[in-house]
């Protein structure tokens, strides 16, 4: 079985061609003994198919607006609006030190909120309590003459849909 023409491609060639299905729409570099795919003007990146970064002395290829990813336009990170503060803004254009974050909703907890208004420690605690309330609600609504078969009341931490369902059930 013959392998694809392009270097580092181990896929088998398709019938009556010199390349695999993945490379079927790509041409090869026109430079002799080069096994790379062509990008522009029949040339691969190494032989001039991609332009070089315009930053003096940079050996990397262009990504955006004539510059490589290292020298291209970078989005400025927002800074805290408090005069004299150079820390990155988190929320409401303020850093954590100047009120740009929320505290955990758990009573007497001084940690910063991470997910759902709770800190890392109390997010799991909150999920356990919500799971317990869900179990109590389902048991209260379950018909008395039907057995509850293998109902899992543990809520996955990652899916907000379960929290929405829980809130709907609790408001019934």
PDB file of C-alpha atoms in Angstrom:
ATOM      1  CA  UNK A   1       0.000   0.000   0.000  1.00  0.00           C
ATOM      2  CA  UNK A   2       1.392   3.364  -1.042  1.00  0.00           C
ATOM      3  CA  UNK A   3       1.594   6.273   1.436  1.00  0.00           C
ATOM      4  CA  UNK A   4       0.574   9.875   0.801  1.00  0.00           C
ATOM      5  CA  UNK A   5       3.152  12.046  -1.006  1.00  0.00           C
ATOM      6  CA  UNK A   6       3.300  14.728   1.685  1.00  0.00           C
ATOM      7  CA  UNK A   7       5.938  14.359   4.382  1.00  0.00           C
ATOM      8  CA  UNK A   8       4.778  13.105   7.788  1.00  0.00           C
ATOM      9  CA  UNK A   9       1.463  11.873   6.336  1.00  0.00           C
ATOM     10  CA  UNK A  10       1.053   8.130   6.759  1.00  0.00           C
ATOM     11  CA  UNK A  11      -2.437   7.876   5.231  1.00  0.00           C
ATOM     12  CA  UNK A  12      -2.852   5.572   2.213  1.00  0.00           C
ATOM     13  CA  UNK A  13      -3.293   7.163  -1.205  1.00  0.00           C
ATOM     14  CA  UNK A  14      -6.680   7.104  -2.906  1.00  0.00           C
ATOM     15  CA  UNK A  15      -6.995   5.182  -6.157  1.00  0.00           C
ATOM     16  CA  UNK A  16      -4.966   6.536  -9.094  1.00  0.00           C
ATOM     17  CA  UNK A  17      -3.552   9.520  -7.167  1.00  0.00           C
ATOM     18  CA  UNK A  18      -0.390  10.427  -5.262  1.00  0.00           C
ATOM     19  CA  UNK A  19      -2.163  11.811  -2.186  1.00  0.00           C
ATOM     20  CA  UNK A  20      -4.611  10.692   0.504  1.00  0.00           C
ATOM     21  CA  UNK A  21      -8.225  11.819   1.012  1.00  0.00           C
ATOM     22  CA  UNK A  22      -7.142  14.489   3.501  1.00  0.00           C
ATOM     23  CA  UNK A  23      -4.658  16.078   1.074  1.00  0.00           C
ATOM     24  CA  UNK A  24      -6.723  15.526  -2.103  1.00  0.00           C
ATOM     25  CA  UNK A  25      -7.404  19.246  -2.642  1.00  0.00           C
ATOM     26  CA  UNK A  26      -3.842  20.383  -2.012  1.00  0.00           C
ATOM     27  CA  UNK A  27      -1.003  20.787  -4.481  1.00  0.00           C
ATOM     28  CA  UNK A  28       2.623  20.011  -3.838  1.00  0.00           C
ATOM     29  CA  UNK A  29       5.440  22.537  -3.761  1.00  0.00           C
ATOM     30  CA  UNK A  30       6.969  23.106  -7.212  1.00  0.00           C
ATOM     31  CA  UNK A  31      10.535  23.118  -5.855  1.00  0.00           C
ATOM     32  CA  UNK A  32      12.358  19.911  -6.799  1.00  0.00           C
ATOM     33  CA  UNK A  33      12.619  17.257  -4.042  1.00  0.00           C
ATOM     34  CA  UNK A  34      10.278  19.175  -1.722  1.00  0.00           C
ATOM     35  CA  UNK A  35       7.516  17.053  -0.201  1.00  0.00           C
ATOM     36  CA  UNK A  36       5.460  19.844   1.381  1.00  0.00           C
ATOM     37  CA  UNK A  37       2.095  21.192   0.323  1.00  0.00           C
ATOM     38  CA  UNK A  38       1.888  24.442  -1.629  1.00  0.00           C
ATOM     39  CA  UNK A  39       0.212  27.474  -0.054  1.00  0.00           C
ATOM     40  CA  UNK A  40       0.602  30.235  -2.652  1.00  0.00           C
ATOM     41  CA  UNK A  41       2.194  30.606  -6.079  1.00  0.00           C
ATOM     42  CA  UNK A  42       2.884  26.857  -6.119  1.00  0.00           C
ATOM     43  CA  UNK A  43       5.287  27.126  -3.192  1.00  0.00           C
ATOM     44  CA  UNK A  44       5.328  25.774   0.356  1.00  0.00           C
ATOM     45  CA  UNK A  45       5.936  28.005   3.380  1.00  0.00           C
ATOM     46  CA  UNK A  46       9.679  27.271   3.392  1.00  0.00           C
ATOM     47  CA  UNK A  47      10.118  28.219  -0.282  1.00  0.00           C
ATOM     48  CA  UNK A  48       8.102  31.458  -0.227  1.00  0.00           C
ATOM     49  CA  UNK A  49       4.475  30.406  -0.179  1.00  0.00           C
ATOM     50  CA  UNK A  50       3.937  32.358   3.042  1.00  0.00           C
ATOM     51  CA  UNK A  51       5.340  35.803   3.759  1.00  0.00           C
ATOM     52  CA  UNK A  52       7.761  36.550   6.573  1.00  0.00           C
ATOM     53  CA  UNK A  53       6.986  38.731   9.595  1.00  0.00           C
ATOM     54  CA  UNK A  54       7.752  42.426   9.007  1.00  0.00           C
ATOM     55  CA  UNK A  55       9.331  42.845  12.441  1.00  0.00           C
ATOM     56  CA  UNK A  56      13.118  43.291  11.979  1.00  0.00           C
ATOM     57  CA  UNK A  57      15.017  40.023  12.453  1.00  0.00           C
ATOM     58  CA  UNK A  58      11.930  37.869  13.033  1.00  0.00           C
ATOM     59  CA  UNK A  59      12.166  34.468  11.263  1.00  0.00           C
ATOM     60  CA  UNK A  60       8.456  33.573  11.652  1.00  0.00           C
ATOM     61  CA  UNK A  61       5.739  33.547   9.016  1.00  0.00           C
ATOM     62  CA  UNK A  62       2.914  36.105   8.783  1.00  0.00           C
ATOM     63  CA  UNK A  63      -0.302  35.368  10.676  1.00  0.00           C
ATOM     64  CA  UNK A  64      -2.248  38.666  10.717  1.00  0.00           C
ATOM     65  CA  UNK A  65      -1.576  42.032   9.064  1.00  0.00           C
ATOM     66  CA  UNK A  66       2.028  41.322   7.949  1.00  0.00           C
ATOM     67  CA  UNK A  67       3.157  40.194  11.409  1.00  0.00           C
ATOM     68  CA  UNK A  68       3.558  36.859  13.171  1.00  0.00           C
ATOM     69  CA  UNK A  69       1.544  35.982  16.263  1.00  0.00           C
ATOM     70  CA  UNK A  70       4.354  37.266  18.514  1.00  0.00           C
ATOM     71  CA  UNK A  71       4.587  40.728  16.906  1.00  0.00           C
ATOM     72  CA  UNK A  72       0.988  41.181  15.742  1.00  0.00           C
ATOM     73  CA  UNK A  73      -1.639  43.406  17.304  1.00  0.00           C
ATOM     74  CA  UNK A  74      -2.351  42.434  20.879  1.00  0.00           C
ATOM     75  CA  UNK A  75      -5.558  43.299  22.674  1.00  0.00           C
ATOM     76  CA  UNK A  76      -4.746  45.540  25.600  1.00  0.00           C
ATOM     77  CA  UNK A  77      -5.813  44.035  28.910  1.00  0.00           C
ATOM     78  CA  UNK A  78      -8.185  46.257  30.846  1.00  0.00           C
ATOM     79  CA  UNK A  79      -6.664  47.858  33.926  1.00  0.00           C
ATOM     80  CA  UNK A  80      -8.336  48.851  37.183  1.00  0.00           C
ATOM     81  CA  UNK A  81      -9.990  52.295  37.073  1.00  0.00           C
ATOM     82  CA  UNK A  82      -8.785  53.182  40.568  1.00  0.00           C
ATOM     83  CA  UNK A  83      -6.226  56.018  40.251  1.00  0.00           C
ATOM     84  CA  UNK A  84      -2.669  54.736  40.679  1.00  0.00           C
ATOM     85  CA  UNK A  85      -3.635  51.063  40.394  1.00  0.00           C
ATOM     86  CA  UNK A  86      -2.100  49.033  37.556  1.00  0.00           C
ATOM     87  CA  UNK A  87      -3.674  45.650  38.392  1.00  0.00           C
ATOM     88  CA  UNK A  88      -5.854  43.879  35.807  1.00  0.00           C
ATOM     89  CA  UNK A  89      -9.588  44.593  36.037  1.00  0.00           C
ATOM     90  CA  UNK A  90     -11.807  41.651  36.948  1.00  0.00           C
ATOM     91  CA  UNK A  91     -15.355  42.949  37.151  1.00  0.00           C
ATOM     92  CA  UNK A  92     -16.937  46.399  36.834  1.00  0.00           C
ATOM     93  CA  UNK A  93     -13.536  47.630  35.554  1.00  0.00           C
ATOM     94  CA  UNK A  94     -11.991  47.193  39.004  1.00  0.00           C
ATOM     95  CA  UNK A  95      -9.355  44.806  40.342  1.00  0.00           C
ATOM     96  CA  UNK A  96     -10.071  42.421  43.220  1.00  0.00           C
ATOM     97  CA  UNK A  97      -8.414  44.772  45.717  1.00  0.00           C
ATOM     98  CA  UNK A  98     -10.758  47.645  44.759  1.00  0.00           C
ATOM     99  CA  UNK A  99     -14.019  45.695  44.657  1.00  0.00           C
ATOM    100  CA  UNK A 100     -13.923  44.082  41.244  1.00  0.00           C
ATOM    101  CA  UNK A 101     -15.062  40.689  42.449  1.00  0.00           C
ATOM    102  CA  UNK A 102     -17.806  39.155  44.536  1.00  0.00           C
ATOM    103  CA  UNK A 103     -17.547  37.322  47.820  1.00  0.00           C
ATOM    104  CA  UNK A 104     -18.922  33.834  48.324  1.00  0.00           C
ATOM    105  CA  UNK A 105     -22.676  33.801  49.101  1.00  0.00           C
ATOM    106  CA  UNK A 106     -22.139  31.252  51.893  1.00  0.00           C
ATOM    107  CA  UNK A 107     -22.756  32.766  55.339  1.00  0.00           C
ATOM    108  CA  UNK A 108     -19.572  34.134  56.980  1.00  0.00           C
ATOM    109  CA  UNK A 109     -17.329  33.007  54.099  1.00  0.00           C
ATOM    110  CA  UNK A 110     -14.707  35.580  53.074  1.00  0.00           C
ATOM    111  CA  UNK A 111     -13.389  33.749  49.975  1.00  0.00           C
ATOM    112  CA  UNK A 112     -14.001  35.108  46.481  1.00  0.00           C
ATOM    113  CA  UNK A 113     -16.829  33.673  44.398  1.00  0.00           C
ATOM    114  CA  UNK A 114     -15.746  31.369  41.589  1.00  0.00           C
ATOM    115  CA  UNK A 115     -18.796  29.580  40.223  1.00  0.00           C
ATOM    116  CA  UNK A 116     -22.466  30.305  40.731  1.00  0.00           C
ATOM    117  CA  UNK A 117     -21.700  32.905  43.386  1.00  0.00           C
ATOM    118  CA  UNK A 118     -19.861  30.444  45.644  1.00  0.00           C
ATOM    119  CA  UNK A 119     -16.168  29.816  46.328  1.00  0.00           C
ATOM    120  CA  UNK A 120     -14.558  26.513  45.329  1.00  0.00           C
ATOM    121  CA  UNK A 121     -15.212  24.942  48.753  1.00  0.00           C
ATOM    122  CA  UNK A 122     -18.879  25.961  48.969  1.00  0.00           C
ATOM    123  CA  UNK A 123     -19.767  25.224  45.341  1.00  0.00           C
ATOM    124  CA  UNK A 124     -19.615  21.501  46.138  1.00  0.00           C
ATOM    125  CA  UNK A 125     -21.430  22.052  49.450  1.00  0.00           C
ATOM    126  CA  UNK A 126     -24.176  23.991  47.631  1.00  0.00           C
ATOM    127  CA  UNK A 127     -24.499  21.229  45.028  1.00  0.00           C
ATOM    128  CA  UNK A 128     -24.973  18.646  47.802  1.00  0.00           C
ATOM    129  CA  UNK A 129     -27.706  20.757  49.406  1.00  0.00           C
ATOM    130  CA  UNK A 130     -29.444  21.286  46.056  1.00  0.00           C
ATOM    131  CA  UNK A 131     -29.234  17.551  45.413  1.00  0.00           C
ATOM    132  CA  UNK A 132     -30.817  16.855  48.801  1.00  0.00           C
ATOM    133  CA  UNK A 133     -33.630  19.379  48.146  1.00  0.00           C
ATOM    134  CA  UNK A 134     -34.206  17.817  44.715  1.00  0.00           C
ATOM    135  CA  UNK A 135     -34.485  14.368  46.276  1.00  0.00           C
ATOM    136  CA  UNK A 136     -36.990  15.625  48.871  1.00  0.00           C
ATOM    137  CA  UNK A 137     -39.050  17.417  46.206  1.00  0.00           C
ATOM    138  CA  UNK A 138     -39.142  14.401  43.884  1.00  0.00           C
ATOM    139  CA  UNK A 139     -40.105  12.097  46.754  1.00  0.00           C
ATOM    140  CA  UNK A 140     -42.922  14.465  47.736  1.00  0.00           C
ATOM    141  CA  UNK A 141     -44.241  14.561  44.151  1.00  0.00           C
ATOM    142  CA  UNK A 142     -43.730  10.841  43.412  1.00  0.00           C
ATOM    143  CA  UNK A 143     -46.940   8.769  43.357  1.00  0.00           C
ATOM    144  CA  UNK A 144     -47.171   6.721  46.558  1.00  0.00           C
ATOM    145  CA  UNK A 145     -48.176   3.509  44.761  1.00  0.00           C
ATOM    146  CA  UNK A 146     -45.135   3.554  42.388  1.00  0.00           C
ATOM    147  CA  UNK A 147     -41.716   2.432  43.626  1.00  0.00           C
ATOM    148  CA  UNK A 148     -38.778   4.787  43.064  1.00  0.00           C
ATOM    149  CA  UNK A 149     -36.368   2.745  40.959  1.00  0.00           C
ATOM    150  CA  UNK A 150     -32.721   3.810  40.771  1.00  0.00           C
ATOM    151  CA  UNK A 151     -33.223   7.565  40.719  1.00  0.00           C
ATOM    152  CA  UNK A 152     -29.869   9.365  40.882  1.00  0.00           C
ATOM    153  CA  UNK A 153     -30.109  12.650  42.765  1.00  0.00           C
ATOM    154  CA  UNK A 154     -26.471  13.696  42.377  1.00  0.00           C
ATOM    155  CA  UNK A 155     -26.165  16.803  40.235  1.00  0.00           C
ATOM    156  CA  UNK A 156     -23.133  17.095  37.963  1.00  0.00           C
ATOM    157  CA  UNK A 157     -21.120  20.250  38.730  1.00  0.00           C
ATOM    158  CA  UNK A 158     -20.635  21.204  35.093  1.00  0.00           C
ATOM    159  CA  UNK A 159     -24.182  21.271  33.684  1.00  0.00           C
ATOM    160  CA  UNK A 160     -26.295  24.370  34.466  1.00  0.00           C
ATOM    161  CA  UNK A 161     -29.361  22.630  33.022  1.00  0.00           C
ATOM    162  CA  UNK A 162     -29.674  20.533  36.188  1.00  0.00           C
ATOM    163  CA  UNK A 163     -29.703  23.659  38.342  1.00  0.00           C
ATOM    164  CA  UNK A 164     -32.462  25.118  36.146  1.00  0.00           C
ATOM    165  CA  UNK A 165     -34.533  21.940  36.502  1.00  0.00           C
ATOM    166  CA  UNK A 166     -34.001  22.010  40.263  1.00  0.00           C
ATOM    167  CA  UNK A 167     -35.166  25.631  40.467  1.00  0.00           C
ATOM    168  CA  UNK A 168     -38.305  24.803  38.462  1.00  0.00           C
ATOM    169  CA  UNK A 169     -39.097  21.870  40.742  1.00  0.00           C
ATOM    170  CA  UNK A 170     -38.529  23.929  43.882  1.00  0.00           C
ATOM    171  CA  UNK A 171     -40.932  26.652  42.717  1.00  0.00           C
ATOM    172  CA  UNK A 172     -43.788  24.176  42.120  1.00  0.00           C
TER     173      UNK A 172
END
